[in-house]
Coordinates of C-alpha atoms in Angstrom, one line a residue:
M296 CA 111.2 103.6 101.0
A297 CA 114.1 105.4 102.7
L298 CA 115.3 104.2 106.1
I299 CA 114.5 106.9 108.5
T300 CA 116.0 107.5 112.0
F301 CA 115.2 110.2 114.5
A302 CA 117.2 111.8 117.3
V303 CA 116.7 114.6 119.8
L304 CA 118.1 117.9 118.4
P305 CA 121.1 119.1 120.6
G306 CA 121.6 122.6 121.7
C307 CA 124.6 124.8 121.3
D308 CA 128.3 124.1 122.2
K309 CA 129.8 125.4 125.4
N310 CA 130.6 128.7 123.8
G311 CA 126.9 129.2 122.8
E312 CA 127.6 128.7 119.1
P313 CA 125.6 126.2 117.0
E314 CA 127.3 122.8 116.7
K315 CA 129.2 122.5 113.4
L316 CA 128.0 120.0 110.9
P317 CA 130.1 116.8 110.7
D318 CA 131.9 115.7 107.6
L319 CA 129.9 112.9 105.9
S320 CA 130.8 110.6 103.1
L321 CA 128.8 108.4 100.7
S322 CA 129.1 104.7 99.8
A323 CA 127.2 102.5 97.3
K324 CA 126.3 98.9 97.2
P325 CA 127.3 97.5 94.9
A326 CA 130.3 99.8 94.3
K327 CA 130.0 99.1 90.5
G328 CA 126.7 98.2 88.9
L329 CA 124.6 97.8 85.9
T330 CA 121.7 99.9 84.5
T331 CA 119.5 97.0 85.6
D332 CA 120.6 97.2 89.3
I333 CA 118.9 99.0 92.1
M334 CA 121.8 100.5 94.0
E335 CA 121.7 101.4 97.7
I336 CA 123.4 104.7 98.5
K337 CA 124.2 105.2 102.1
V338 CA 125.5 108.2 104.2
S339 CA 128.5 107.1 106.2
E340 CA 129.1 108.3 109.8
A341 CA 131.5 111.1 110.6
P342 CA 135.1 110.0 111.5
S343 CA 134.6 111.3 115.0
G344 CA 131.6 109.1 115.6
P345 CA 128.0 108.7 114.7
V346 CA 125.8 111.7 114.0
D347 CA 124.0 112.6 117.2
R348 CA 121.3 114.9 115.9
I349 CA 118.8 115.1 113.1
L350 CA 120.2 116.1 109.7
F351 CA 118.3 116.8 106.5
Y352 CA 119.5 115.5 103.2
R353 CA 118.7 116.1 99.5
W354 CA 120.1 114.4 96.4
D355 CA 121.2 115.2 92.9
W356 CA 121.6 112.0 90.9
N357 CA 122.7 113.4 87.5
Q358 CA 124.7 116.6 88.2
D359 CA 122.3 118.8 86.3
G360 CA 122.2 121.4 89.2
V361 CA 118.6 120.5 90.1
W362 CA 118.0 118.6 93.3
D363 CA 116.0 115.4 92.5
T364 CA 114.6 115.0 96.1
P365 CA 113.5 117.5 98.7
F366 CA 115.2 117.7 102.1
S367 CA 114.2 114.8 104.3
T368 CA 115.8 112.8 107.1
G369 CA 116.4 109.8 104.9
N370 CA 120.1 108.9 104.9
Q371 CA 119.9 105.7 103.0
L372 CA 118.2 105.6 99.6
K373 CA 117.8 103.2 96.6
H374 CA 118.3 104.5 93.1
R375 CA 118.5 103.0 89.6
F376 CA 120.7 104.6 87.0
M377 CA 119.1 104.1 83.6
K378 CA 122.1 105.2 81.5
P379 CA 125.6 103.7 81.6
G380 CA 128.8 105.6 82.4
S381 CA 130.5 107.4 85.2
Q382 CA 127.8 108.7 87.5
L383 CA 128.5 111.6 89.9
I384 CA 126.1 111.8 92.9
S385 CA 125.8 114.9 95.0
M386 CA 124.3 115.0 98.4
E387 CA 123.6 118.2 100.4
Y388 CA 122.9 118.1 104.1
S389 CA 121.9 120.6 106.7
D390 CA 120.9 120.8 110.4
G391 CA 118.0 123.1 109.6
K392 CA 119.9 126.1 111.0
K393 CA 121.4 127.4 107.8
Q394 CA 124.5 125.2 108.0
V395 CA 124.9 123.3 104.8
K396 CA 127.6 120.9 103.5
T397 CA 127.9 118.6 100.5
A398 CA 129.3 115.2 99.8
E399 CA 129.9 113.5 96.4
L400 CA 130.4 109.9 95.1
T401 CA 131.3 108.6 91.7
I402 CA 129.9 105.3 90.6
L403 CA 130.7 103.4 87.4
V404 CA 127.6 101.9 85.8
D405 CA 127.8 99.5 82.9
Q406 CA 125.0 98.7 80.4
G407 CA 122.6 96.0 81.5
F408 CA 119.8 94.5 79.5
S409 CA 116.3 93.5 80.6
A410 CA 113.3 92.0 78.9
P411 CA 110.3 94.2 78.0
R412 CA 107.4 94.6 80.4
P413 CA 104.3 93.9 78.3
L414 CA 101.0 95.5 79.2
F415 CA 97.8 95.9 77.2
T416 CA 94.3 97.1 77.7
V417 CA 91.1 95.8 76.0
S418 CA 88.3 98.1 75.0
P419 CA 85.6 97.3 75.8
G420 CA 86.5 94.9 78.7
T421 CA 83.3 93.0 78.1
G422 CA 81.2 92.8 75.0
N423 CA 79.3 90.6 72.6
F424 CA 80.3 88.9 69.3
L425 CA 79.2 91.9 67.2
I426 CA 81.9 94.1 68.7
A427 CA 85.4 94.5 67.4
F428 CA 87.6 94.5 70.5
T429 CA 90.6 96.9 70.5
F430 CA 93.9 95.7 72.0
D431 CA 96.3 98.4 73.0
A432 CA 99.8 97.5 74.2
T433 CA 101.2 101.1 74.1
G434 CA 101.6 100.8 77.9
T435 CA 104.4 98.3 77.3
A436 CA 107.8 99.5 78.7
D437 CA 111.4 98.6 78.1
D438 CA 114.3 100.0 80.0
E439 CA 116.7 100.1 77.1
D440 CA 114.5 100.4 74.0
S441 CA 111.8 102.7 72.9
L442 CA 108.3 101.5 72.0
D443 CA 108.9 101.8 68.3
Q444 CA 111.9 99.4 68.6
L445 CA 109.7 96.6 70.0
K446 CA 107.8 93.9 68.1
F447 CA 104.4 92.5 69.1
R448 CA 102.5 89.4 68.3
W449 CA 99.1 88.3 69.5
D450 CA 97.2 85.1 70.6
F451 CA 93.7 86.5 70.7
M452 CA 92.0 83.1 71.5
G453 CA 94.4 82.3 74.3
D454 CA 94.8 78.8 73.0
G455 CA 98.6 78.8 72.5
R456 CA 98.4 79.6 68.8
W457 CA 99.6 83.0 67.5
T458 CA 96.7 84.6 65.7
Q459 CA 98.9 87.5 64.5
Q460 CA 102.7 87.4 64.0
Y461 CA 105.2 90.0 65.0
T462 CA 104.5 93.5 63.8
A463 CA 105.8 96.9 64.9
S464 CA 102.3 98.1 65.8
P465 CA 101.4 97.9 69.5
T466 CA 97.6 97.9 68.7
A467 CA 95.3 95.4 67.1
T468 CA 91.6 94.6 66.7
Y469 CA 89.8 91.3 66.8
Q470 CA 86.2 90.2 66.7
Y471 CA 85.2 87.0 68.4
K472 CA 82.7 84.6 66.8
L473 CA 81.3 83.0 69.8
A474 CA 80.4 84.0 73.4
G475 CA 82.8 82.8 76.0
V476 CA 85.6 83.7 78.4
Y477 CA 89.0 84.2 76.6
N478 CA 92.5 84.9 77.8
P479 CA 94.2 86.8 74.9
K480 CA 98.0 87.1 75.2
V481 CA 100.6 89.4 73.7
E482 CA 104.3 88.6 73.3
V483 CA 106.7 91.5 73.1
R484 CA 110.3 91.2 71.8
D485 CA 113.1 93.7 71.9
P486 CA 116.1 94.1 69.5
S487 CA 118.3 92.0 71.8
G488 CA 115.9 89.1 71.3
R489 CA 114.6 89.2 74.9
S490 CA 110.8 88.7 75.1
A491 CA 108.0 88.5 77.6
T492 CA 104.3 87.8 77.6
F493 CA 101.2 89.3 79.2
S494 CA 97.6 88.1 79.2
R495 CA 94.2 89.2 80.6
E496 CA 90.7 88.0 80.6
V497 CA 88.1 89.1 78.1
V498 CA 84.4 88.2 78.4
V499 CA 82.4 87.8 75.3
D500 CA 78.7 87.4 76.1
M501 CA 75.2 87.7 74.7
R502 CA 74.6 91.0 76.4
D503 CA 73.8 94.1 74.4
S504 CA 74.2 97.3 76.4
L505 CA 72.3 99.2 73.7
I506 CA 69.1 97.5 74.9
I507 CA 67.7 99.3 77.9
P508 CA 65.4 97.0 79.9
D509 CA 62.9 98.5 82.4
F510 CA 59.6 97.6 83.9
T511 CA 57.1 99.0 86.4
I512 CA 54.4 97.4 88.6
N513 CA 51.0 98.9 89.3
D514 CA 51.3 99.0 93.1
T515 CA 53.6 100.4 95.7
L516 CA 52.4 98.3 98.7
I517 CA 52.4 94.7 97.8
R518 CA 50.4 92.2 99.8
V519 CA 49.7 88.5 99.4
G520 CA 46.8 87.9 96.9
D521 CA 47.5 91.1 95.0
T522 CA 47.4 90.9 91.2
L523 CA 50.4 92.8 89.8
I524 CA 50.6 94.2 86.3
L525 CA 54.3 94.0 85.1
D526 CA 54.8 96.6 82.3
A527 CA 57.9 96.5 80.2
S528 CA 56.8 99.4 77.9
G529 CA 59.7 101.5 79.1
S530 CA 62.2 99.2 77.5
Y531 CA 63.9 100.2 74.2
H532 CA 66.9 99.9 71.9
S533 CA 68.9 103.1 72.3
K534 CA 70.1 103.1 68.7
D535 CA 66.9 102.0 67.0
I536 CA 63.6 102.7 68.7
N537 CA 61.9 100.6 66.0
R538 CA 63.9 97.5 66.7
E539 CA 61.6 94.5 67.3
L540 CA 62.1 93.3 70.9
L541 CA 60.9 90.2 72.8
F542 CA 60.2 90.0 76.5
S543 CA 61.0 87.2 78.9
W544 CA 60.4 87.1 82.7
M545 CA 61.9 85.5 85.8
L546 CA 59.1 85.3 88.2
P547 CA 58.9 84.3 91.9
E548 CA 58.8 80.5 92.4
R549 CA 60.2 79.9 88.9
V550 CA 63.7 78.6 88.2
E551 CA 63.9 79.5 84.5
W552 CA 62.9 82.4 82.2
T553 CA 59.6 82.4 80.4
N554 CA 59.6 82.0 76.6
P555 CA 60.3 85.4 74.9
E556 CA 57.1 87.0 73.7
T557 CA 56.1 90.2 71.9
A558 CA 53.7 91.1 74.7
K559 CA 55.1 94.0 76.9
T560 CA 52.8 93.3 79.9
R561 CA 52.2 90.3 82.1
E562 CA 50.0 89.6 85.2
L563 CA 51.4 88.1 88.4
I564 CA 49.4 86.9 91.4
V565 CA 51.4 87.3 94.6
N566 CA 50.9 84.1 96.6
Q567 CA 53.8 84.4 99.1
K568 CA 55.0 87.1 101.5
G569 CA 58.5 88.1 102.0
D570 CA 61.3 89.1 99.6
L571 CA 60.3 88.9 95.9
T572 CA 62.7 89.2 93.0
I573 CA 61.3 89.8 89.5
G574 CA 63.6 89.8 86.5
L575 CA 63.0 91.1 82.9
R576 CA 65.0 90.0 79.9
V577 CA 64.6 92.0 76.7
V578 CA 65.8 90.2 73.6
D579 CA 66.7 91.6 70.1
K580 CA 64.6 89.4 67.8
E581 CA 67.1 89.7 65.0
T582 CA 70.5 89.1 66.8
K583 CA 69.2 87.2 69.8
L584 CA 71.3 89.5 72.0
Y585 CA 69.7 90.6 75.2
N586 CA 70.0 92.8 78.3
Q587 CA 68.2 92.2 81.6
V588 CA 67.3 93.8 84.9
S589 CA 65.9 92.6 88.2
K590 CA 64.1 94.4 91.0
D591 CA 63.4 93.4 94.6
F592 CA 60.1 93.8 96.3
I593 CA 58.6 93.0 99.7
A594 CA 55.2 91.3 99.9
A595 CA 53.4 91.4 103.2
D596 CA 50.0 91.4 104.8
Q597 CA 48.9 94.7 106.3
N598 CA 51.9 94.4 108.6
L599 CA 55.2 95.3 106.9
P600 CA 58.4 93.6 108.1
P601 CA 60.3 95.3 110.9
K602 CA 63.6 97.0 110.1
A603 CA 66.4 95.3 111.9
M604 CA 69.4 97.3 113.0
F605 CA 72.1 97.2 115.6
Q606 CA 75.3 99.0 116.7
V607 CA 78.4 97.3 118.2
G608 CA 81.3 98.5 120.2
P609 CA 84.0 97.8 119.0
L610 CA 84.1 96.7 115.4
Y611 CA 87.6 95.5 115.8
G612 CA 88.7 93.4 118.8
N613 CA 90.5 90.3 119.9
I614 CA 89.7 87.0 121.7
L615 CA 89.6 88.8 125.1
T616 CA 87.3 91.6 123.9
Q617 CA 83.8 91.9 125.4
F618 CA 81.8 93.1 122.3
Y619 CA 78.7 95.2 123.2
F620 CA 75.6 94.8 121.0
D621 CA 72.8 97.4 121.0
C622 CA 69.7 96.8 118.8
W623 CA 67.5 99.7 120.1
L624 CA 67.6 101.2 116.5
S625 CA 65.4 98.4 115.2
T626 CA 61.9 99.7 114.3
D627 CA 58.5 98.5 113.1
D628 CA 55.6 100.3 111.4
T629 CA 53.1 99.1 114.0
Q630 CA 55.0 98.2 117.2
A631 CA 57.3 100.0 119.6
P632 CA 61.0 98.9 119.6
S633 CA 60.6 97.5 123.1
D634 CA 57.9 95.0 121.9
L635 CA 60.1 93.6 119.1
E636 CA 61.7 90.2 119.7
V637 CA 65.3 89.6 118.6
R638 CA 67.7 86.7 118.4
W639 CA 71.4 86.6 117.6
D640 CA 73.8 84.6 115.4
F641 CA 77.1 86.0 116.6
D642 CA 79.5 84.0 114.3
G643 CA 77.2 84.1 111.2
D644 CA 77.3 80.3 110.8
G645 CA 73.5 80.1 110.3
N646 CA 72.8 78.7 113.8
W647 CA 71.1 81.1 116.2
D648 CA 73.0 81.5 119.5
T649 CA 70.1 83.0 121.4
P650 CA 66.4 82.4 121.4
F651 CA 64.0 85.2 120.6
N652 CA 63.6 87.6 123.5
L653 CA 62.9 91.2 124.3
E654 CA 66.5 92.1 125.5
K655 CA 68.0 94.8 123.2
T656 CA 71.6 94.9 124.6
L657 CA 74.1 92.2 125.5
F658 CA 77.8 91.4 125.6
H659 CA 79.6 88.6 123.7
Q660 CA 83.2 87.3 123.6
F661 CA 84.6 85.3 120.6
D662 CA 86.9 82.5 121.6
Q663 CA 88.5 82.2 118.1
P664 CA 90.1 84.8 115.8
G665 CA 88.4 85.5 112.5
E666 CA 86.1 87.6 110.5
Y667 CA 82.5 87.3 111.6
Y668 CA 79.2 88.5 110.1
T669 CA 77.1 88.9 113.2
T670 CA 73.5 88.6 112.3
I671 CA 70.3 89.8 114.1
Q672 CA 66.8 88.7 113.3
V673 CA 63.9 90.9 114.5
R674 CA 60.4 89.5 114.8
D675 CA 57.1 91.4 115.3
K676 CA 54.0 90.1 117.0
E677 CA 52.7 88.5 113.8
G678 CA 55.9 86.7 113.1
V679 CA 57.1 88.8 110.3
R680 CA 60.9 88.9 110.4
S681 CA 63.9 90.8 109.0
L682 CA 67.7 90.4 109.2
Y683 CA 70.6 92.7 109.6
K684 CA 74.3 91.8 109.4
K685 CA 77.5 93.6 110.4
R686 CA 81.0 92.5 109.8
L687 CA 83.3 92.2 112.9
F688 CA 87.0 91.5 113.1
V689 CA 88.5 89.4 115.9
S690 CA 92.3 89.0 116.2
G691 CA 94.2 86.3 118.1
N692 CA 95.9 89.0 120.2
T693 CA 95.4 89.7 123.9
N694 CA 95.7 93.5 124.1
Q695 CA 93.4 95.2 126.6
T696 CA 90.5 96.6 124.6
G697 CA 87.3 98.5 125.3
F698 CA 84.7 100.8 123.7
F699 CA 82.8 104.0 124.3
K700 CA 79.8 105.9 122.9
D701 CA 80.2 109.3 121.5
K702 CA 77.4 111.3 123.0
R703 CA 77.4 113.8 120.2
D704 CA 76.0 111.4 117.6
D705 CA 75.7 108.1 119.5
N706 CA 78.4 106.4 117.4
Y707 CA 80.3 103.5 119.1
Y708 CA 84.1 103.3 118.9
G709 CA 86.5 100.6 119.9
T710 CA 89.6 101.3 122.0
V711 CA 92.9 99.6 122.7
K712 CA 95.6 100.1 125.2
I713 CA 99.1 100.1 123.7
G714 CA 101.9 100.6 126.3
N715 CA 100.5 103.2 128.7
Q716 CA 98.2 104.9 126.1
W717 CA 94.6 104.3 125.2
W718 CA 93.9 104.8 121.5
M719 CA 90.7 104.6 119.4
S720 CA 90.9 101.4 117.4
Q721 CA 88.6 102.8 114.6
N722 CA 88.8 105.9 112.5
L723 CA 86.6 108.8 113.6
N724 CA 83.3 109.2 111.7
F725 CA 81.9 112.4 113.4
M726 CA 79.9 114.8 111.2
I727 CA 81.2 118.4 111.1
P728 CA 80.0 121.0 108.6
K729 CA 81.1 119.8 105.2
K730 CA 81.8 123.3 103.9
Q731 CA 82.6 126.5 105.7
A732 CA 83.4 130.0 104.5
S733 CA 86.3 128.8 102.3
G734 CA 83.9 126.7 100.2
V735 CA 86.3 123.7 100.6
K736 CA 84.9 120.5 102.0
Q737 CA 86.0 119.9 105.6
W738 CA 85.8 116.1 105.3
Q739 CA 85.5 113.6 102.5
C740 CA 84.7 110.0 102.1
L741 CA 87.2 107.9 100.2
Y742 CA 86.6 108.3 96.5
E743 CA 83.7 110.5 97.5
Q744 CA 81.5 107.4 98.1
S745 CA 79.4 107.4 101.3
K746 CA 79.9 103.6 101.8
W747 CA 83.6 104.2 102.6
C748 CA 82.6 106.6 105.5
D749 CA 80.4 103.8 106.8
Q750 CA 83.1 101.2 106.6
A751 CA 86.3 103.2 107.4
G752 CA 85.3 106.6 108.9
K753 CA 85.8 110.0 107.3
M754 CA 88.9 111.6 106.0
Y755 CA 89.2 115.1 107.5
R756 CA 91.0 118.1 106.0
V757 CA 94.0 118.6 108.4
G758 CA 93.5 122.4 108.7
A759 CA 89.8 121.9 109.5
V760 CA 90.4 119.9 112.7
I761 CA 93.6 121.5 114.2
E762 CA 94.3 125.0 115.4
N763 CA 96.5 126.5 112.7
R764 CA 96.9 130.2 111.8
S765 CA 97.0 129.6 108.1
D766 CA 93.5 128.0 108.4
N767 CA 91.3 129.5 111.1
E768 CA 88.2 127.4 110.2
Y769 CA 88.9 124.5 112.5
T770 CA 86.7 122.4 114.7
E771 CA 87.6 120.5 117.8
I772 CA 87.0 117.0 116.5
C773 CA 87.6 114.4 119.2
P774 CA 84.9 113.2 121.6
L775 CA 84.8 114.3 125.2
G776 CA 87.8 112.9 127.2
W777 CA 89.8 112.4 124.0
R778 CA 92.2 114.6 122.0
L779 CA 94.2 114.7 118.8
P780 CA 97.6 113.1 119.2
S781 CA 100.8 115.2 119.2
K782 CA 104.0 114.1 117.5
E783 CA 105.2 113.0 120.9
D784 CA 102.1 110.8 121.3
W785 CA 102.9 109.1 118.1
E786 CA 106.5 108.6 119.0
T787 CA 105.5 107.2 122.4
L788 CA 103.2 104.7 120.5
F789 CA 106.1 103.7 118.3
S790 CA 108.3 103.2 121.3
S791 CA 105.7 101.0 122.9
L792 CA 105.9 98.8 119.8
G793 CA 109.6 98.4 120.2
G794 CA 110.7 101.0 117.6
E795 CA 109.7 102.2 114.2
Q796 CA 110.6 98.9 112.6
N797 CA 107.5 97.5 114.2
V798 CA 105.1 100.3 113.2
K799 CA 103.6 97.9 110.6
E800 CA 102.0 96.2 113.6
L801 CA 99.6 99.2 113.7
R802 CA 98.2 98.2 110.3
Y803 CA 95.0 96.2 110.1
G804 CA 95.7 92.6 111.3
G805 CA 98.8 93.7 113.3
K806 CA 99.7 92.6 116.8
A807 CA 98.8 96.0 118.3
D808 CA 95.0 95.8 117.4
F809 CA 95.2 99.4 116.3
N810 CA 93.7 98.4 112.9
A811 CA 95.0 101.2 110.7
Q812 CA 93.5 100.8 107.3
D813 CA 95.3 101.6 104.0
L814 CA 93.2 104.5 103.0
G815 CA 96.1 106.7 101.8
Y816 CA 95.4 110.4 101.8
G817 CA 93.5 113.0 99.7
D818 CA 94.0 116.5 98.5
Y819 CA 92.3 118.9 96.0
Y820 CA 92.8 121.5 93.4
F821 CA 90.6 124.2 91.8
L822 CA 89.3 124.6 88.3
W823 CA 89.3 128.1 86.9
K824 CA 87.8 129.9 83.9
P825 CA 89.7 132.6 82.1
G826 CA 88.8 136.1 83.3
I827 CA 86.8 134.8 86.4
P828 CA 88.6 135.4 89.7
I829 CA 86.9 132.5 91.6
P830 CA 87.1 128.8 90.9
Y831 CA 84.1 127.2 89.3
D832 CA 84.7 123.7 90.7
T833 CA 86.9 121.7 93.1
V834 CA 88.5 118.4 92.2
Y835 CA 89.3 116.0 95.0
E836 CA 92.0 113.4 94.5
F837 CA 93.1 110.3 96.5
H838 CA 96.6 109.0 96.7
E839 CA 98.2 105.7 98.0
T840 CA 94.8 104.2 98.7
F841 CA 95.0 100.5 99.7
Q842 CA 98.8 101.0 100.1
K843 CA 99.5 103.0 103.2
S844 CA 97.8 104.3 106.4
W845 CA 98.3 108.1 106.9
F846 CA 97.9 110.1 110.1
F847 CA 98.9 113.5 111.4
S848 CA 99.8 115.2 114.7
T849 CA 98.4 118.4 116.4
T850 CA 100.4 121.6 116.1
G851 CA 103.3 122.7 118.2
P852 CA 103.9 126.4 119.0
F853 CA 103.0 128.8 116.2
D854 CA 105.9 129.8 114.0
P855 CA 107.1 133.5 113.9
N856 CA 105.3 134.2 110.6
H857 CA 102.0 132.7 111.7
V858 CA 101.9 130.8 108.5
R859 CA 102.6 127.2 109.4
T860 CA 102.7 125.2 112.6
D861 CA 104.6 122.1 113.5
I862 CA 102.2 119.5 111.9
W863 CA 103.8 116.1 111.4
E864 CA 102.3 113.6 109.0
W865 CA 103.3 110.0 108.8
S866 CA 102.4 106.8 107.1
A867 CA 102.6 103.1 107.9
G868 CA 103.1 100.8 104.9
R869 CA 104.1 97.3 104.2
D870 CA 107.8 98.3 104.6
G871 CA 107.5 100.4 107.8
V872 CA 107.0 104.0 108.8
G873 CA 107.6 107.1 106.7
W874 CA 107.5 110.7 107.9
M875 CA 106.3 113.5 105.6
G876 CA 107.5 116.0 108.2
F877 CA 106.0 119.5 108.1
G878 CA 103.0 118.5 106.1
S879 CA 100.3 120.5 104.4
V880 CA 97.1 121.4 106.3
Q881 CA 95.2 121.0 103.0
L882 CA 95.5 117.2 102.9
Y883 CA 92.7 114.9 103.9
M884 CA 93.6 112.1 106.3
P885 CA 91.8 109.8 108.8
V886 CA 91.6 110.8 112.5
R887 CA 92.6 108.7 115.5
C888 CA 92.1 110.2 119.0
V889 CA 94.2 109.4 122.1
K890 CA 92.7 109.5 125.6
E891 CA 93.3 112.5 127.8
D892 CA 96.0 112.0 130.4

């Protein structure tokens, strides 16, 4: 990532004219390199002294007249030249006020040689011994040689003996004779004699995905003493409905499967209450391959188990945090929540930290950092119980923390004080209309899976939550007393950390207790049909997930064209902070709110 610095833009000189651009020069480290080197190109300061204002740079690495990078404030980049020879680098810089200058640097690059980088896929990743596995190493790369110049040999068993000697083909097939876990390996050699290996796991089992196992029971409310009829008639072989199948069952209180039989039904007398798991294994009589399924049931008397549930504020804290627990969301089919008894295991070690009582709210402080699965057990008047767990994160830091309840939807959020600012220490998860007049979703869960909203909050379309004249369908998103941060708020936060080099402390597990998660960002594009003026579908994509944390600022003053506003988007990665600058309002990013002054 480019090293990025920021400075305050100066005004004009004493004559009221814009300050002239300084003369800059370029330097490279090393000054002479190889095609295998990653070279560091740096903009040198002006002879009259350091540059005292923000400049924007773009680069042309190969003198083809096309700029290889857009303008950015990065004045120190890393680049690898893949071809030898004299390389002329051009750099154009501007102050954003129509003043532009260029600087050039010539670097001599000699040919270097590197080993191939093998990579292969296996299709299918898991299968049985009737399947011929396909091994595809076309993803192998070599910096100096093309794929057709490389040689490949294979050790399919992973036992150190080459099953297939060197060939020019990057693909191969192999059928295993026995079930097991194998680690096949490929070795790739280039014309210079350099070679490298790559291996991955392949599971060969007795499962046959063509067998579709399924069963039903004859009751929806199961009680102790009921006789259940387990019916596997819905099971079949998807390629041959006449295939002879056998049926085996894993029943409650048993530790092994019943002997396979041709009978498709079986009786089961329920003699215990609580959670029941019933498994069905369907076996191909000819090949002995099988597929299986299991289903969970609850057996009770007339009284069903209560439903345990609790909320906590905050989810992320430290050893000084007073965590607030609220289990008023626990319910029962016959009792009011106030009559349910609860007990707590705060650190999830299996030992209950409180006895059963009727109290539904309490505070707790953890004296050791760690990850805890706080557990609640709810008991009704007949002693029927249920459990609920929630994962909490406790750091060893001592930042001042707190929490609040969003009165709009009763969600709890953690807070942390960094410098003189109070920030939310969790991503916002407030529900706004998912689609407005534009037809584009105003928020999205990571990978469009609801579990990610539950775990990490929603990702909001930037234009949907900030006032911006190119997108007038916006909603004020932050809870009462909180607001979206401006660029200045973010910079104040960075300053409180000691500078941008410490922004990584905002990431999950950092010293700031800000707990920024590496969700990346999202965007979308439309699918069109010829001759139809409106799109028929919208595709949502996600980028840099589990690599970087992305956030954005509110707008500054509207620009003269009423098209864009001063929206700054930035990311925190393993290497520090990166600014996108004037970012798109069409991106999806998490939201953190800062407390009103």
